[in-house]
Tab-separated table of C-alpha atoms in Angstrom:
chain	number	residue	atom	x	y	z
A	1	MET	CA	0.108	-0.186	0.175
A	2	GLY	CA	2.712	2.712	0.785
A	3	GLN	CA	4.864	1.068	-2.195
A	4	GLY	CA	2.067	2.328	-4.513
A	5	LEU	CA	1.006	5.821	-3.197
A	6	TRP	CA	4.673	6.234	-3.534
A	7	ARG	CA	4.863	6.195	-6.821
A	8	VAL	CA	1.645	7.585	-7.092
A	9	ALA	CA	3.708	10.451	-5.340
A	10	ARG	CA	6.380	9.850	-8.087
A	11	ASN	CA	4.363	10.232	-10.971
A	12	GLN	CA	2.821	13.207	-10.571
A	13	GLN	CA	5.682	14.682	-9.325
A	14	LEU	CA	7.816	14.049	-12.737
A	15	GLN	CA	4.091	15.656	-14.920
A	16	GLN	CA	5.033	18.121	-12.661
A	17	GLU	CA	8.105	18.640	-13.966
A	18	GLY	CA	8.009	17.057	-18.155
A	19	TYR	CA	9.855	13.961	-17.668
A	20	GLY	CA	6.156	11.313	-18.457
A	21	GLU	CA	6.178	8.352	-18.222
A	22	GLN	CA	5.867	9.053	-22.898
A	23	GLY	CA	9.004	11.488	-21.999
A	24	TYR	CA	11.205	9.516	-19.852
A	25	LEU	CA	11.320	6.878	-22.159
A	26	SER	CA	11.151	8.848	-25.995
A	27	ARG	CA	15.092	10.486	-24.053
A	28	GLU	CA	15.625	7.298	-23.236
A	29	GLN	CA	15.180	6.706	-27.457
A	30	SER	CA	16.808	8.582	-27.875
A	31	ARG	CA	19.776	8.568	-26.142
A	32	ARG	CA	20.078	4.944	-27.676
A	33	MET	CA	20.096	5.259	-31.186
A	34	ALA	CA	22.696	8.401	-31.202
A	35	ALA	CA	24.828	6.340	-29.308
A	36	SER	CA	24.635	3.911	-31.803
A	37	SER	CA	24.366	6.040	-35.094
A	38	VAL	CA	27.795	6.982	-33.379
A	39	SER	CA	28.834	3.182	-33.314
A	40	SER	CA	27.967	2.556	-36.917
A	41	THR	CA	29.790	5.762	-37.648
A	42	SER	CA	33.227	4.422	-35.631
A	43	HIS	CA	32.543	1.518	-37.254
A	44	ARG	CA	32.172	2.427	-41.250
A	45	LYS	CA	35.706	4.701	-40.925
A	46	GLN	CA	37.324	1.372	-39.457
A	47	VAL	CA	35.795	-1.062	-42.299
A	48	GLN	CA	36.867	1.875	-44.454
A	49	GLY	CA	40.291	2.334	-42.925
A	50	GLY	CA	40.323	-1.191	-43.140
A	51	ILE	CA	40.104	-4.731	-41.232
A	52	ASP	CA	41.767	-3.707	-37.854
A	53	ILE	CA	42.712	-6.976	-36.295
A	54	TYR	CA	42.847	-6.523	-32.853
A	55	HIS	CA	39.049	-4.671	-32.947
A	56	LEU	CA	37.778	-8.376	-34.266
A	57	LEU	CA	39.499	-10.455	-31.677
A	58	LYS	CA	38.909	-8.347	-28.561
A	59	THR	CA	35.698	-6.760	-30.531
A	60	ARG	CA	32.099	-7.928	-29.663
A	61	LYS	CA	29.331	-6.190	-30.756
A	62	SER	CA	26.705	-7.836	-28.938
A	63	LYS	CA	26.056	-11.357	-25.938
A	64	GLU	CA	23.717	-12.993	-29.277
A	65	GLN	CA	26.767	-12.086	-32.090
A	66	GLU	CA	29.697	-13.620	-29.541
A	67	GLY	CA	31.490	-16.500	-30.726
A	68	PHE	CA	34.753	-18.051	-32.371
A	69	ILE	CA	36.478	-15.439	-34.613
A	70	ASN	CA	35.973	-16.499	-38.718
A	71	LEU	CA	39.419	-17.677	-39.828
A	72	GLU	CA	38.821	-16.069	-42.852
A	73	MET	CA	38.580	-13.288	-42.633
A	74	LEU	CA	41.865	-12.430	-40.511
A	75	PRO	CA	45.360	-12.862	-42.865
A	76	PRO	CA	46.750	-16.477	-44.075
A	77	GLU	CA	49.630	-16.565	-42.599
A	78	LEU	CA	47.752	-15.550	-38.829
A	79	SER	CA	45.494	-18.308	-39.463
A	80	PHE	CA	48.117	-21.206	-40.685
A	81	THR	CA	50.059	-19.534	-37.357
A	82	ILE	CA	45.884	-20.274	-35.114
A	83	LEU	CA	45.444	-23.873	-36.537
A	84	SER	CA	49.311	-24.265	-36.403
A	85	TYR	CA	48.514	-25.081	-32.948
A	86	LEU	CA	45.780	-28.329	-33.077
A	87	ASN	CA	46.368	-32.054	-33.440
A	88	ALA	CA	45.427	-33.904	-35.866
A	89	THR	CA	41.569	-34.583	-34.872
A	90	ASP	CA	41.692	-30.599	-34.007
A	91	LEU	CA	42.857	-30.103	-37.450
A	92	CYS	CA	39.681	-32.107	-38.921
A	93	LEU	CA	37.363	-30.919	-37.339
A	94	ALA	CA	38.483	-27.083	-37.853
A	95	SER	CA	38.342	-28.640	-42.277
A	96	CYS	CA	34.567	-28.604	-42.007
A	97	VAL	CA	34.362	-24.595	-40.926
A	98	TRP	CA	37.704	-23.366	-42.469
A	99	GLN	CA	37.652	-25.909	-45.365
A	100	ASP	CA	40.783	-24.449	-47.257
A	101	LEU	CA	43.165	-23.342	-43.799
A	102	ALA	CA	42.328	-25.975	-42.541
A	103	ASN	CA	43.266	-28.634	-45.358
A	104	ASP	CA	46.140	-26.227	-46.896
A	105	GLU	CA	49.496	-29.143	-47.852
A	106	LEU	CA	51.741	-27.431	-45.526
A	107	LEU	CA	49.989	-27.754	-41.415
A	108	TRP	CA	49.438	-31.474	-42.589
A	109	GLN	CA	53.312	-31.870	-43.479
A	110	GLY	CA	54.263	-30.133	-40.277
A	111	LEU	CA	51.960	-31.855	-38.164
A	112	CYS	CA	53.836	-35.634	-40.534
A	113	LYS	CA	57.002	-35.160	-39.537
A	114	SER	CA	56.459	-33.748	-35.535
A	115	THR	CA	55.007	-36.784	-34.596
A	116	TRP	CA	57.109	-38.603	-37.415
A	117	GLY	CA	60.556	-37.456	-37.714
A	118	HIS	CA	61.350	-39.951	-40.092
A	119	CYS	CA	59.836	-41.841	-43.919
A	120	SER	CA	61.814	-42.750	-46.557
A	121	ILE	CA	58.978	-40.873	-48.788
A	122	TYR	CA	60.365	-37.334	-47.488
A	123	ASN	CA	62.851	-38.391	-49.721
A	124	LYS	CA	61.278	-39.050	-53.169
A	125	ASN	CA	59.424	-37.203	-55.562
A	126	PRO	CA	54.871	-37.859	-54.307
A	127	PRO	CA	53.729	-39.483	-56.679
A	128	LEU	CA	49.840	-38.207	-58.005
A	129	GLY	CA	47.667	-37.741	-55.369
A	130	PHE	CA	49.671	-37.655	-52.922
A	131	SER	CA	48.434	-34.984	-49.812
A	132	PHE	CA	49.541	-35.316	-46.557
A	133	ARG	CA	46.663	-35.331	-45.268
A	134	LYS	CA	46.366	-38.678	-46.412
A	135	LEU	CA	50.051	-39.436	-45.673
A	136	TYR	CA	48.815	-39.185	-41.743
A	137	MET	CA	45.654	-41.341	-41.875
A	138	GLN	CA	48.479	-44.409	-42.977
A	139	LEU	CA	51.418	-43.267	-40.254
A	140	ASP	CA	48.084	-43.749	-38.088
A	141	GLU	CA	46.906	-46.506	-38.992
A	142	GLY	CA	50.825	-48.507	-39.452
A	143	SER	CA	51.472	-47.539	-35.426
A	144	LEU	CA	48.837	-48.793	-34.675
A	145	THR	CA	49.545	-51.671	-35.958
A	146	PHE	CA	52.817	-52.089	-35.563
A	147	ASN	CA	51.672	-51.319	-31.756
A	148	ALA	CA	49.553	-54.427	-32.278
A	149	SER	CA	51.889	-56.722	-34.975
A	150	PRO	CA	55.127	-54.511	-35.531
A	151	ASP	CA	56.415	-56.822	-37.706
A	152	GLU	CA	52.846	-56.591	-39.516
A	153	GLY	CA	52.836	-52.257	-39.039
A	154	VAL	CA	56.106	-52.704	-40.643
A	155	ASN	CA	54.460	-53.916	-43.692
A	156	TYR	CA	51.631	-52.362	-43.742
A	157	LEU	CA	54.498	-49.163	-44.265
A	158	MET	CA	55.849	-51.019	-46.924
A	159	SER	CA	53.063	-51.566	-49.294
A	160	LYS	CA	52.151	-48.395	-48.764
A	161	GLY	CA	55.435	-46.487	-49.974
A	162	ILE	CA	56.142	-44.907	-47.172
A	163	LEU	CA	59.099	-47.158	-45.485
A	164	ASP	CA	61.325	-48.310	-48.373
A	165	ASP	CA	63.133	-52.262	-47.138
A	166	SER	CA	65.656	-51.359	-45.040
A	167	PRO	CA	67.576	-51.571	-41.513
A	168	LYS	CA	69.075	-47.725	-42.336
A	169	GLU	CA	65.696	-46.361	-42.764
A	170	ILE	CA	63.699	-48.169	-40.609
A	171	ALA	CA	66.361	-47.632	-37.538
A	172	LYS	CA	65.928	-44.019	-38.871
A	173	PHE	CA	62.298	-44.556	-38.035
A	174	ILE	CA	62.171	-45.910	-35.111
A	175	PHE	CA	64.636	-43.864	-33.636
A	176	CYS	CA	61.761	-40.221	-34.897
A	177	THR	CA	58.856	-41.199	-33.176
A	178	ARG	CA	58.192	-42.229	-30.613
A	179	THR	CA	54.624	-43.443	-30.966
A	180	LEU	CA	55.150	-46.772	-31.445
A	181	ASN	CA	55.115	-48.850	-27.627
A	182	TRP	CA	57.745	-50.039	-26.450
A	183	LYS	CA	57.122	-53.413	-24.784
A	184	LYS	CA	55.673	-54.430	-28.945
A	185	LEU	CA	59.430	-52.322	-29.549
A	186	ARG	CA	61.305	-53.945	-27.248
A	187	ILE	CA	60.329	-57.454	-29.302
A	188	TYR	CA	60.783	-56.637	-32.439
A	189	LEU	CA	64.451	-55.027	-32.114
A	190	ASP	CA	65.073	-58.385	-29.546
A	191	GLU	CA	63.802	-60.435	-33.199
A	192	ARG	CA	65.679	-57.763	-35.921
A	193	ARG	CA	69.611	-57.131	-33.951
A	194	ASP	CA	70.430	-55.648	-37.639
A	195	VAL	CA	68.095	-52.689	-37.629
A	196	LEU	CA	69.539	-52.787	-33.978
A	197	ASP	CA	72.649	-52.085	-34.655
A	198	ASP	CA	71.782	-49.611	-37.118
A	199	LEU	CA	69.800	-47.243	-34.545
A	200	VAL	CA	72.703	-47.398	-31.647
A	201	THR	CA	74.236	-45.983	-34.434
A	202	LEU	CA	72.440	-42.814	-34.607
A	203	HIS	CA	73.094	-42.123	-31.417
A	204	ASN	CA	75.903	-39.252	-30.125
A	205	PHE	CA	77.558	-39.596	-27.251
A	206	ARG	CA	80.064	-36.923	-27.670
A	207	ASN	CA	81.256	-35.224	-24.809
A	208	GLN	CA	78.286	-36.470	-22.231
A	209	PHE	CA	78.085	-38.309	-18.305
A	210	LEU	CA	79.146	-42.192	-18.970
A	211	PRO	CA	74.879	-41.835	-17.217
A	212	ASN	CA	74.069	-39.238	-18.696
A	213	ALA	CA	74.250	-41.186	-21.889
A	214	LEU	CA	72.529	-45.042	-20.842
A	215	ARG	CA	69.740	-43.061	-19.521
A	216	GLU	CA	69.407	-41.701	-23.223
A	217	PHE	CA	69.856	-44.442	-24.901
A	218	PHE	CA	67.037	-46.578	-22.800
A	219	ARG	CA	64.503	-44.122	-23.212
A	220	HIS	CA	65.357	-45.004	-27.549
A	221	ILE	CA	65.987	-48.635	-26.831
A	222	HIS	CA	64.372	-49.953	-23.203
A	223	ALA	CA	65.846	-51.958	-21.732
A	224	PRO	CA	63.930	-55.643	-20.412
A	225	GLU	CA	62.517	-55.929	-17.032
A	226	GLU	CA	64.984	-59.439	-16.279
A	227	ARG	CA	68.638	-59.481	-17.143
A	228	GLY	CA	69.269	-61.838	-19.957
A	229	GLU	CA	70.858	-61.723	-23.602
A	230	TYR	CA	69.720	-59.086	-24.563
A	231	LEU	CA	70.291	-56.514	-22.032
A	232	GLU	CA	74.366	-57.757	-22.119
A	233	THR	CA	74.101	-57.304	-26.160
A	234	LEU	CA	71.865	-53.936	-25.596
A	235	ILE	CA	75.342	-52.633	-22.568
A	236	THR	CA	78.269	-53.725	-25.340
A	237	LYS	CA	76.859	-52.390	-28.463
A	238	PHE	CA	76.237	-49.460	-26.324
A	239	SER	CA	79.954	-49.767	-24.597
A	240	HIS	CA	81.244	-49.873	-28.291
A	241	ARG	CA	79.041	-46.960	-29.316
A	242	PHE	CA	80.089	-44.845	-26.436
A	243	CYS	CA	83.782	-45.718	-27.046
A	244	ALA	CA	83.458	-44.372	-29.965
A	245	CYS	CA	82.130	-41.132	-29.792
A	246	ASN	CA	84.328	-39.960	-27.727
A	247	PRO	CA	88.427	-41.862	-28.273
A	248	ASP	CA	89.876	-37.919	-26.372
A	249	LEU	CA	88.514	-39.120	-22.895
A	250	MET	CA	88.395	-43.037	-23.234
A	251	ARG	CA	92.146	-42.123	-24.171
A	252	GLU	CA	92.379	-39.716	-20.672
A	253	LEU	CA	90.725	-42.636	-18.239
A	254	GLY	CA	92.427	-45.060	-20.175
A	255	LEU	CA	88.806	-46.869	-20.641
A	256	SER	CA	88.266	-49.833	-23.145
A	257	PRO	CA	85.043	-51.177	-24.485
A	258	ASP	CA	84.927	-53.430	-21.875
A	259	GLY	CA	85.943	-51.274	-19.271
A	260	VAL	CA	82.614	-49.436	-20.245
A	261	TYR	CA	80.980	-52.583	-19.680
A	262	VAL	CA	82.090	-52.750	-16.415
A	263	LEU	CA	80.915	-49.101	-15.914
A	264	CYS	CA	78.026	-49.727	-17.453
A	265	TYR	CA	76.925	-52.898	-15.029
A	266	SER	CA	77.816	-51.875	-11.822
A	267	LEU	CA	75.252	-48.073	-12.730
A	268	ILE	CA	72.550	-50.648	-13.382
A	269	LEU	CA	73.093	-52.786	-10.223
A	270	LEU	CA	74.239	-49.497	-8.242
A	271	SER	CA	70.289	-47.995	-9.563
A	272	ILE	CA	68.561	-51.423	-8.712
A	273	ASP	CA	70.614	-50.767	-5.294
A	274	LEU	CA	69.383	-46.799	-4.140
A	275	THR	CA	65.724	-47.166	-6.059
A	276	SER	CA	64.207	-50.095	-5.171
A	277	PRO	CA	61.517	-50.407	-2.355
A	278	HIS	CA	62.859	-53.593	-1.134
A	279	VAL	CA	66.516	-52.838	-0.900
A	280	LYS	CA	67.050	-51.987	3.309
A	281	ASN	CA	70.486	-51.058	4.021
A	282	LYS	CA	71.398	-48.995	0.622
A	283	MET	CA	74.490	-49.197	-0.288
A	284	SER	CA	76.934	-46.231	-0.008
A	285	LYS	CA	79.618	-44.366	-1.511
A	286	ARG	CA	82.462	-46.233	-0.276
A	287	GLU	CA	81.177	-49.971	-1.417
A	288	PHE	CA	80.856	-48.753	-4.898
A	289	ILE	CA	83.833	-46.611	-5.314
A	290	ARG	CA	85.772	-49.891	-3.682
A	291	ASN	CA	83.853	-52.457	-5.841
A	292	THR	CA	83.778	-51.040	-9.186
A	293	ARG	CA	87.496	-50.621	-8.730
A	294	ARG	CA	88.213	-53.816	-7.993
A	295	ALA	CA	86.406	-54.578	-11.332
A	296	ALA	CA	87.965	-51.671	-13.327
A	297	GLN	CA	90.773	-50.968	-11.769
A	298	ASN	CA	92.298	-48.022	-14.315
A	299	ILE	CA	89.655	-45.731	-13.389
A	300	SER	CA	90.447	-43.083	-10.545
A	301	GLU	CA	88.222	-42.934	-7.408
A	302	ASP	CA	86.927	-38.812	-8.400
A	303	PHE	CA	85.273	-40.365	-11.999
A	304	VAL	CA	83.634	-43.311	-9.633
A	305	GLY	CA	82.488	-41.312	-7.561
A	306	HIS	CA	80.175	-38.426	-9.405
A	307	LEU	CA	78.994	-41.907	-11.064
A	308	TYR	CA	77.414	-42.614	-7.812
A	309	ASP	CA	76.408	-38.877	-6.813
A	310	ASN	CA	75.169	-38.343	-10.406
A	311	ILE	CA	72.159	-41.865	-10.058
A	312	TYR	CA	71.787	-40.488	-6.449
A	313	LEU	CA	70.831	-37.122	-8.002
A	314	ILE	CA	68.955	-38.483	-10.633
A	315	GLY	CA	67.823	-41.947	-10.485
A	316	HIS	CA	67.475	-44.881	-12.449
A	317	VAL	CA	69.288	-44.958	-15.690
A	318	ALA	CA	67.699	-47.613	-17.038
A	319	ALA	CA	64.065	-46.230	-15.651
């Protein structure tokens, strides 16, 4: 009741001052029309002077028009830069909206080479009807097939002309991709020792500390879960490669491939000892130096101590 009387009194006051409801609304409408006219005028000036990219990205006219910017309105260089951050799935979805932009060969070429760094087909003249988008789908299919059956995956890539039937080419393909299942890859390399030999030679251990080089090696060629002939083969190949990459260091330390082999085995055993929760009494630095120098007498005590510190601070060499 009190609110109703207040509204009546307020309306009478507004009418006396010349601000009736109709007048008030008309004045409010005139203000809005003036503001819209100024906005449209500034917009026309902006269109005449060229498209402002910052304005396109930051300004939205109304809530009803909110959404993603149309990439076709941007310069091609900027549009391709934006799309280059997408993965293959999102790029396929983007092609439903911006077909010409998202199907660009440079975008799919970048996706192929960033995921599979080496393929034999990269260095050949592309066949008729070739497209990097189609190549990406075939590489993805070949990788999935490899993760189920390594031999079938490699044969699939060869049948499509993507990979040459050469141990060196297969080794380069394995070395430059991370989409292959490491357990299946370990089985494949154990069976294909010719590919394993070429894969080892692709590593460059020059000027690397021995434990760090061993970690890098086992990142590409995963160590078996149990000791056996395959692990011995891996350590032997690594030892020869490490010596070949660091001939001056080997002469300075007085080490041969057999000496590096002993040190690698000591590092693996130390890694297990320090990181395993089942080992209660951890090996001390003094014990490691004493045991290692018994097997490799030419090595200095300081060098062996640095090996221990590396494992203690960084962790397992074959994790």
